[in-house]
Amino acid sequence: MWVVYWVLDLARGRRSTGWLVLVLLVGVGGGLLAAIVALSVLAYDVLVWLVGDPTATTAAEHFAGAPDLAGAVVVGLLVWWYHQEVLGTGRAAARTEVRRVYEYVMAAVGLLAASAGLVMVIVTLVEAIAAGRDLVVGGSALNALLAALVLLAVGLPVWWWHWRLAQRARGSGPAAELASPTRRTYLLVLFGVSGVAAVIALITLVYLLLEDALAGGIDTETMRSIRFPLGILATTSLLSAYHWTVFRADRAELDRRAPARAPHTPATPGHGPRTVLLVGTLSPAEHADLATRTGADVQLWRPRAAAPARPSVEELAEAVGAVPEGDVLLLVDATGLRAVPVDHYTSS
């Protein structure tokens, strides 16, 4: 079924929104998430057997599920690798919006695993403070700590690597990166989801504290009951604050850079081009730069045959500025660059 519908048909088809959702969310994100979950469980089983408190008495019994987990790791990584190759999101590829979505999806998957690990660390610490000894909650406190360390060890590198790529792109090409809707959506969604989770955890924590306080007093059992809400509250509050700080820094950078770009705007409101239709090729950063320089809505149409010479953004902006007002059609062909004043056609 997959060969018939994907290999022979969809893999060669147009990269529509549905196509990208399938490849990015199901193939790339789902494959990596499956591999991370299976690898975490497998590493946890190994650590529990070596230094933890296993419930099984023999290695064969303890590692009975290891072949299934190893298979899930291999298949998940294979699915992830294949779909990211289909996308063409290697480091040498142009920084398109698809590549940004890929990097931010990978960062989100890694951050999810690392956040679960941080929650478990806080849960284990609260449990140890409340009892001063191992407590059994699906395993000993040592086992819970091992699970947390595994999640952190697996999730943090995945998040750090892809988030570093995104931040490096922000530093080298801030105009295009800061204007990217993918980056803004990533930051706002993580801020919003983390904030909502923090509020829910806070309500739960306060409810449990009031319940025990009214029932007779707060003791070590109260600490045990609030360990998960407390861990979720601390983790989500940290994530929400961090991503809101990054978002605010991005907005401040955009505001700071705006005055420096203002002299490039050719005319006051009501004059100059409202729409620039360019028949040529531009990178996303050049596209954003041309829109900033001209103060116009720049629409890009790519020709079927490449032009022998590719003008710079400065030359394109000068050609647009030479047109006193109205919409402009920019043609880049064998004869060079031409700026043609045009009007939108509207039927009465």
PDB file of N, CA and C in Angstrom, residues 183-260:
ATOM      1  N   ARG A 183       9.033  30.531  13.047  1.00  0.00           N
ATOM      2  CA  ARG A 183       9.708  30.828  14.315  1.00  0.00           C
ATOM      3  C   ARG A 183       8.738  31.464  15.306  1.00  0.00           C
ATOM      4  N   ARG A 184       7.961  32.432  14.839  1.00  0.00           N
ATOM      5  CA  ARG A 184       7.013  33.084  15.748  1.00  0.00           C
ATOM      6  C   ARG A 184       5.987  32.090  16.274  1.00  0.00           C
ATOM      7  N   THR A 185       5.493  31.209  15.403  1.00  0.00           N
ATOM      8  CA  THR A 185       4.511  30.209  15.835  1.00  0.00           C
ATOM      9  C   THR A 185       5.120  29.266  16.856  1.00  0.00           C
ATOM     10  N   TYR A 186       6.351  28.813  16.607  1.00  0.00           N
ATOM     11  CA  TYR A 186       7.028  27.905  17.542  1.00  0.00           C
ATOM     12  C   TYR A 186       7.144  28.536  18.929  1.00  0.00           C
ATOM     13  N   LEU A 187       7.604  29.783  18.976  1.00  0.00           N
ATOM     14  CA  LEU A 187       7.806  30.442  20.268  1.00  0.00           C
ATOM     15  C   LEU A 187       6.482  30.699  20.977  1.00  0.00           C
ATOM     16  N   LEU A 188       5.485  31.168  20.237  1.00  0.00           N
ATOM     17  CA  LEU A 188       4.209  31.485  20.862  1.00  0.00           C
ATOM     18  C   LEU A 188       3.463  30.231  21.310  1.00  0.00           C
ATOM     19  N   VAL A 189       3.531  29.153  20.513  1.00  0.00           N
ATOM     20  CA  VAL A 189       2.850  27.911  20.897  1.00  0.00           C
ATOM     21  C   VAL A 189       3.487  27.332  22.154  1.00  0.00           C
ATOM     22  N   LEU A 190       4.825  27.285  22.198  1.00  0.00           N
ATOM     23  CA  LEU A 190       5.479  26.748  23.390  1.00  0.00           C
ATOM     24  C   LEU A 190       5.206  27.632  24.609  1.00  0.00           C
ATOM     25  N   PHE A 191       5.227  28.941  24.410  1.00  0.00           N
ATOM     26  CA  PHE A 191       4.900  29.837  25.520  1.00  0.00           C
ATOM     27  C   PHE A 191       3.471  29.617  25.990  1.00  0.00           C
ATOM     28  N   GLY A 192       2.537  29.515  25.036  1.00  0.00           N
ATOM     29  CA  GLY A 192       1.131  29.349  25.404  1.00  0.00           C
ATOM     30  C   GLY A 192       0.835  28.011  26.038  1.00  0.00           C
ATOM     31  N   VAL A 193       1.314  26.926  25.413  1.00  0.00           N
ATOM     32  CA  VAL A 193       1.053  25.583  25.956  1.00  0.00           C
ATOM     33  C   VAL A 193       1.698  25.435  27.328  1.00  0.00           C
ATOM     34  N   SER A 194       2.946  25.896  27.453  1.00  0.00           N
ATOM     35  CA  SER A 194       3.616  25.802  28.750  1.00  0.00           C
ATOM     36  C   SER A 194       2.893  26.634  29.803  1.00  0.00           C
ATOM     37  N   GLY A 195       2.429  27.818  29.408  1.00  0.00           N
ATOM     38  CA  GLY A 195       1.709  28.654  30.358  1.00  0.00           C
ATOM     39  C   GLY A 195       0.411  28.029  30.830  1.00  0.00           C
ATOM     40  N   VAL A 196      -0.349  27.451  29.892  1.00  0.00           N
ATOM     41  CA  VAL A 196      -1.606  26.786  30.269  1.00  0.00           C
ATOM     42  C   VAL A 196      -1.331  25.598  31.184  1.00  0.00           C
ATOM     43  N   ALA A 197      -0.313  24.791  30.843  1.00  0.00           N
ATOM     44  CA  ALA A 197       0.039  23.640  31.691  1.00  0.00           C
ATOM     45  C   ALA A 197       0.472  24.096  33.077  1.00  0.00           C
ATOM     46  N   ALA A 198       1.208  25.205  33.139  1.00  0.00           N
ATOM     47  CA  ALA A 198       1.632  25.724  34.445  1.00  0.00           C
ATOM     48  C   ALA A 198       0.432  26.162  35.281  1.00  0.00           C
ATOM     49  N   VAL A 199      -0.541  26.817  34.665  1.00  0.00           N
ATOM     50  CA  VAL A 199      -1.735  27.257  35.400  1.00  0.00           C
ATOM     51  C   VAL A 199      -2.518  26.052  35.922  1.00  0.00           C
ATOM     52  N   ILE A 200      -2.693  25.039  35.073  1.00  0.00           N
ATOM     53  CA  ILE A 200      -3.424  23.838  35.503  1.00  0.00           C
ATOM     54  C   ILE A 200      -2.688  23.149  36.652  1.00  0.00           C
ATOM     55  N   ALA A 201      -1.349  23.036  36.540  1.00  0.00           N
ATOM     56  CA  ALA A 201      -0.564  22.409  37.605  1.00  0.00           C
ATOM     57  C   ALA A 201      -0.664  23.215  38.899  1.00  0.00           C
ATOM     58  N   LEU A 202      -0.654  24.547  38.790  1.00  0.00           N
ATOM     59  CA  LEU A 202      -0.766  25.393  39.983  1.00  0.00           C
ATOM     60  C   LEU A 202      -2.122  25.216  40.655  1.00  0.00           C
ATOM     61  N   ILE A 203      -3.185  25.157  39.864  1.00  0.00           N
ATOM     62  CA  ILE A 203      -4.524  24.946  40.438  1.00  0.00           C
ATOM     63  C   ILE A 203      -4.590  23.602  41.151  1.00  0.00           C
ATOM     64  N   THR A 204      -4.041  22.561  40.528  1.00  0.00           N
ATOM     65  CA  THR A 204      -4.035  21.234  41.145  1.00  0.00           C
ATOM     66  C   THR A 204      -3.235  21.229  42.435  1.00  0.00           C
ATOM     67  N   LEU A 205      -2.068  21.877  42.412  1.00  0.00           N
ATOM     68  CA  LEU A 205      -1.222  21.918  43.604  1.00  0.00           C
ATOM     69  C   LEU A 205      -1.921  22.629  44.760  1.00  0.00           C
ATOM     70  N   VAL A 206      -2.534  23.784  44.460  1.00  0.00           N
ATOM     71  CA  VAL A 206      -3.228  24.528  45.518  1.00  0.00           C
ATOM     72  C   VAL A 206      -4.406  23.724  46.060  1.00  0.00           C
ATOM     73  N   TYR A 207      -5.123  23.045  45.172  1.00  0.00           N
ATOM     74  CA  TYR A 207      -6.254  22.215  45.609  1.00  0.00           C
ATOM     75  C   TYR A 207      -5.793  21.119  46.565  1.00  0.00           C
ATOM     76  N   LEU A 208      -4.696  20.428  46.224  1.00  0.00           N
ATOM     77  CA  LEU A 208      -4.208  19.346  47.083  1.00  0.00           C
ATOM     78  C   LEU A 208      -3.715  19.880  48.426  1.00  0.00           C
ATOM     79  N   LEU A 209      -3.052  21.037  48.406  1.00  0.00           N
ATOM     80  CA  LEU A 209      -2.601  21.627  49.671  1.00  0.00           C
ATOM     81  C   LEU A 209      -3.787  22.021  50.553  1.00  0.00           C
ATOM     82  N   LEU A 210      -4.801  22.653  49.963  1.00  0.00           N
ATOM     83  CA  LEU A 210      -5.968  23.057  50.756  1.00  0.00           C
ATOM     84  C   LEU A 210      -6.738  21.843  51.266  1.00  0.00           C
ATOM     85  N   GLU A 211      -6.825  20.804  50.447  1.00  0.00           N
ATOM     86  CA  GLU A 211      -7.541  19.603  50.865  1.00  0.00           C
ATOM     87  C   GLU A 211      -6.898  18.981  52.098  1.00  0.00           C
ATOM     88  N   ASP A 212      -5.556  18.855  52.078  1.00  0.00           N
ATOM     89  CA  ASP A 212      -4.869  18.270  53.233  1.00  0.00           C
ATOM     90  C   ASP A 212      -4.892  19.215  54.427  1.00  0.00           C
ATOM     91  N   ALA A 213      -4.787  20.517  54.167  1.00  0.00           N
ATOM     92  CA  ALA A 213      -4.799  21.468  55.269  1.00  0.00           C
ATOM     93  C   ALA A 213      -6.147  21.458  55.989  1.00  0.00           C
ATOM     94  N   LEU A 214      -7.228  21.374  55.252  1.00  0.00           N
ATOM     95  CA  LEU A 214      -8.553  21.348  55.877  1.00  0.00           C
ATOM     96  C   LEU A 214      -8.874  20.001  56.499  1.00  0.00           C
ATOM     97  N   ALA A 215      -8.214  18.938  55.998  1.00  0.00           N
ATOM     98  CA  ALA A 215      -8.499  17.603  56.520  1.00  0.00           C
ATOM     99  C   ALA A 215      -7.739  17.284  57.790  1.00  0.00           C
ATOM    100  N   GLY A 216      -6.749  18.070  58.140  1.00  0.00           N
ATOM    101  CA  GLY A 216      -6.028  17.744  59.357  1.00  0.00           C
ATOM    102  C   GLY A 216      -4.617  18.257  59.413  1.00  0.00           C
ATOM    103  N   GLY A 217      -4.051  18.648  58.325  1.00  0.00           N
ATOM    104  CA  GLY A 217      -2.702  19.191  58.359  1.00  0.00           C
ATOM    105  C   GLY A 217      -1.865  18.731  57.183  1.00  0.00           C
ATOM    106  N   ILE A 218      -0.812  19.497  56.924  1.00  0.00           N
ATOM    107  CA  ILE A 218       0.108  19.185  55.832  1.00  0.00           C
ATOM    108  C   ILE A 218       1.283  18.403  56.392  1.00  0.00           C
ATOM    109  N   ASP A 219       1.570  17.239  55.784  1.00  0.00           N
ATOM    110  CA  ASP A 219       2.656  16.388  56.247  1.00  0.00           C
ATOM    111  C   ASP A 219       3.420  15.859  55.040  1.00  0.00           C
ATOM    112  N   THR A 220       4.212  14.800  55.284  1.00  0.00           N
ATOM    113  CA  THR A 220       5.024  14.228  54.200  1.00  0.00           C
ATOM    114  C   THR A 220       4.157  13.609  53.109  1.00  0.00           C
ATOM    115  N   GLU A 221       2.980  13.092  53.488  1.00  0.00           N
ATOM    116  CA  GLU A 221       2.085  12.546  52.470  1.00  0.00           C
ATOM    117  C   GLU A 221       1.584  13.637  51.523  1.00  0.00           C
ATOM    118  N   THR A 222       1.439  14.846  52.059  1.00  0.00           N
ATOM    119  CA  THR A 222       1.058  15.967  51.201  1.00  0.00           C
ATOM    120  C   THR A 222       2.142  16.250  50.168  1.00  0.00           C
ATOM    121  N   MET A 223       3.402  16.204  50.597  1.00  0.00           N
ATOM    122  CA  MET A 223       4.504  16.419  49.664  1.00  0.00           C
ATOM    123  C   MET A 223       4.506  15.357  48.564  1.00  0.00           C
ATOM    124  N   ARG A 224       4.216  14.124  48.962  1.00  0.00           N
ATOM    125  CA  ARG A 224       4.157  13.063  47.951  1.00  0.00           C
ATOM    126  C   ARG A 224       3.018  13.307  46.970  1.00  0.00           C
ATOM    127  N   SER A 225       1.902  13.808  47.449  1.00  0.00           N
ATOM    128  CA  SER A 225       0.751  13.997  46.565  1.00  0.00           C
ATOM    129  C   SER A 225       0.941  15.159  45.595  1.00  0.00           C
ATOM    130  N   ILE A 226       1.788  16.127  45.973  1.00  0.00           N
ATOM    131  CA  ILE A 226       1.966  17.306  45.103  1.00  0.00           C
ATOM    132  C   ILE A 226       3.231  17.212  44.260  1.00  0.00           C
ATOM    133  N   ARG A 227       3.925  16.065  44.315  1.00  0.00           N
ATOM    134  CA  ARG A 227       5.226  16.003  43.638  1.00  0.00           C
ATOM    135  C   ARG A 227       5.092  16.172  42.118  1.00  0.00           C
ATOM    136  N   PHE A 228       4.074  15.576  41.518  1.00  0.00           N
ATOM    137  CA  PHE A 228       3.911  15.712  40.070  1.00  0.00           C
ATOM    138  C   PHE A 228       3.419  17.106  39.668  1.00  0.00           C
ATOM    139  N   PRO A 229       2.372  17.664  40.321  1.00  0.00           N
ATOM    140  CA  PRO A 229       2.012  19.052  39.990  1.00  0.00           C
ATOM    141  C   PRO A 229       3.156  20.034  40.202  1.00  0.00           C
ATOM    142  N   LEU A 230       3.951  19.810  41.254  1.00  0.00           N
ATOM    143  CA  LEU A 230       5.073  20.701  41.513  1.00  0.00           C
ATOM    144  C   LEU A 230       6.123  20.587  40.405  1.00  0.00           C
ATOM    145  N   GLY A 231       6.423  19.354  39.988  1.00  0.00           N
ATOM    146  CA  GLY A 231       7.389  19.160  38.909  1.00  0.00           C
ATOM    147  C   GLY A 231       6.924  19.763  37.600  1.00  0.00           C
ATOM    148  N   ILE A 232       5.638  19.561  37.273  1.00  0.00           N
ATOM    149  CA  ILE A 232       5.096  20.131  36.035  1.00  0.00           C
ATOM    150  C   ILE A 232       5.068  21.653  36.110  1.00  0.00           C
ATOM    151  N   LEU A 233       4.695  22.208  37.264  1.00  0.00           N
ATOM    152  CA  LEU A 233       4.647  23.658  37.424  1.00  0.00           C
ATOM    153  C   LEU A 233       6.025  24.277  37.239  1.00  0.00           C
ATOM    154  N   ALA A 234       7.035  23.700  37.878  1.00  0.00           N
ATOM    155  CA  ALA A 234       8.387  24.258  37.776  1.00  0.00           C
ATOM    156  C   ALA A 234       8.912  24.164  36.343  1.00  0.00           C
ATOM    157  N   THR A 235       8.707  23.021  35.709  1.00  0.00           N
ATOM    158  CA  THR A 235       9.235  22.819  34.358  1.00  0.00           C
ATOM    159  C   THR A 235       8.537  23.708  33.338  1.00  0.00           C
ATOM    160  N   THR A 236       7.206  23.703  33.350  1.00  0.00           N
ATOM    161  CA  THR A 236       6.467  24.502  32.360  1.00  0.00           C
ATOM    162  C   THR A 236       6.648  25.997  32.593  1.00  0.00           C
ATOM    163  N   SER A 237       6.790  26.408  33.833  1.00  0.00           N
ATOM    164  CA  SER A 237       7.044  27.830  34.096  1.00  0.00           C
ATOM    165  C   SER A 237       8.396  28.238  33.515  1.00  0.00           C
ATOM    166  N   LEU A 238       9.391  27.381  33.676  1.00  0.00           N
ATOM    167  CA  LEU A 238      10.708  27.665  33.117  1.00  0.00           C
ATOM    168  C   LEU A 238      10.666  27.747  31.596  1.00  0.00           C
ATOM    169  N   LEU A 239       9.977  26.788  30.967  1.00  0.00           N
ATOM    170  CA  LEU A 239       9.876  26.789  29.502  1.00  0.00           C
ATOM    171  C   LEU A 239       9.112  28.009  29.000  1.00  0.00           C
ATOM    172  N   SER A 240       8.003  28.321  29.661  1.00  0.00           N
ATOM    173  CA  SER A 240       7.199  29.456  29.232  1.00  0.00           C
ATOM    174  C   SER A 240       7.984  30.756  29.351  1.00  0.00           C
ATOM    175  N   ALA A 241       8.690  30.936  30.461  1.00  0.00           N
ATOM    176  CA  ALA A 241       9.463  32.160  30.660  1.00  0.00           C
ATOM    177  C   ALA A 241      10.590  32.270  29.641  1.00  0.00           C
ATOM    178  N   TYR A 242      11.263  31.161  29.359  1.00  0.00           N
ATOM    179  CA  TYR A 242      12.381  31.195  28.407  1.00  0.00           C
ATOM    180  C   TYR A 242      11.911  31.571  27.008  1.00  0.00           C
ATOM    181  N   HIS A 243      10.858  30.915  26.536  1.00  0.00           N
ATOM    182  CA  HIS A 243      10.412  31.180  25.173  1.00  0.00           C
ATOM    183  C   HIS A 243       9.768  32.559  25.043  1.00  0.00           C
ATOM    184  N   TRP A 244       9.143  33.042  26.095  1.00  0.00           N
ATOM    185  CA  TRP A 244       8.617  34.399  26.050  1.00  0.00           C
ATOM    186  C   TRP A 244       9.772  35.411  25.998  1.00  0.00           C
ATOM    187  N   THR A 245      10.861  35.126  26.719  1.00  0.00           N
ATOM    188  CA  THR A 245      12.031  35.999  26.674  1.00  0.00           C
ATOM    189  C   THR A 245      12.634  36.041  25.273  1.00  0.00           C
ATOM    190  N   VAL A 246      12.734  34.876  24.621  1.00  0.00           N
ATOM    191  CA  VAL A 246      13.263  34.834  23.258  1.00  0.00           C
ATOM    192  C   VAL A 246      12.349  35.593  22.306  1.00  0.00           C
ATOM    193  N   PHE A 247      11.044  35.408  22.448  1.00  0.00           N
ATOM    194  CA  PHE A 247      10.090  36.102  21.582  1.00  0.00           C
ATOM    195  C   PHE A 247      10.187  37.615  21.768  1.00  0.00           C
ATOM    196  N   ARG A 248      10.297  38.074  23.008  1.00  0.00           N
ATOM    197  CA  ARG A 248      10.427  39.502  23.261  1.00  0.00           C
ATOM    198  C   ARG A 248      11.722  40.045  22.677  1.00  0.00           C
ATOM    199  N   ALA A 249      12.805  39.252  22.776  1.00  0.00           N
ATOM    200  CA  ALA A 249      14.078  39.680  22.195  1.00  0.00           C
ATOM    201  C   ALA A 249      13.981  39.787  20.676  1.00  0.00           C
ATOM    202  N   ASP A 250      13.263  38.857  20.055  1.00  0.00           N
ATOM    203  CA  ASP A 250      13.066  38.932  18.605  1.00  0.00           C
ATOM    204  C   ASP A 250      12.292  40.190  18.224  1.00  0.00           C
ATOM    205  N   ARG A 251      11.228  40.484  18.950  1.00  0.00           N
ATOM    206  CA  ARG A 251      10.434  41.669  18.648  1.00  0.00           C
ATOM    207  C   ARG A 251      11.256  42.947  18.851  1.00  0.00           C
ATOM    208  N   ALA A 252      12.065  42.962  19.919  1.00  0.00           N
ATOM    209  CA  ALA A 252      12.907  44.135  20.161  1.00  0.00           C
ATOM    210  C   ALA A 252      13.936  44.310  19.045  1.00  0.00           C
ATOM    211  N   GLU A 253      14.482  43.207  18.550  1.00  0.00           N
ATOM    212  CA  GLU A 253      15.451  43.281  17.455  1.00  0.00           C
ATOM    213  C   GLU A 253      14.791  43.798  16.178  1.00  0.00           C
ATOM    214  N   LEU A 254      13.576  43.342  15.902  1.00  0.00           N
ATOM    215  CA  LEU A 254      12.852  43.848  14.737  1.00  0.00           C
ATOM    216  C   LEU A 254      12.591  45.349  14.856  1.00  0.00           C
ATOM    217  N   ASP A 255      12.190  45.788  16.044  1.00  0.00           N
ATOM    218  CA  ASP A 255      11.944  47.218  16.250  1.00  0.00           C
ATOM    219  C   ASP A 255      13.225  48.022  16.141  1.00  0.00           C
ATOM    220  N   ARG A 256      14.329  47.443  16.622  1.00  0.00           N
ATOM    221  CA  ARG A 256      15.605  48.164  16.562  1.00  0.00           C
ATOM    222  C   ARG A 256      16.101  48.306  15.133  1.00  0.00           C
ATOM    223  N   ARG A 257      15.890  47.278  14.328  1.00  0.00           N
ATOM    224  CA  ARG A 257      16.371  47.302  12.957  1.00  0.00           C
ATOM    225  C   ARG A 257      15.474  48.128  12.028  1.00  0.00           C
ATOM    226  N   ALA A 258      14.229  48.352  12.425  1.00  0.00           N
ATOM    227  CA  ALA A 258      13.301  49.066  11.546  1.00  0.00           C
ATOM    228  C   ALA A 258      13.763  50.481  11.207  1.00  0.00           C
ATOM    229  N   PRO A 259      14.230  51.312  12.172  1.00  0.00           N
ATOM    230  CA  PRO A 259      14.658  52.667  11.801  1.00  0.00           C
ATOM    231  C   PRO A 259      15.819  52.678  10.822  1.00  0.00           C
ATOM    232  N   ALA A 260      16.720  51.674  10.942  1.00  0.00           N
ATOM    233  CA  ALA A 260      17.867  51.638  10.047  1.00  0.00           C
ATOM    234  C   ALA A 260      17.452  51.351   8.616  1.00  0.00           C
TER     235      ALA A 260
END
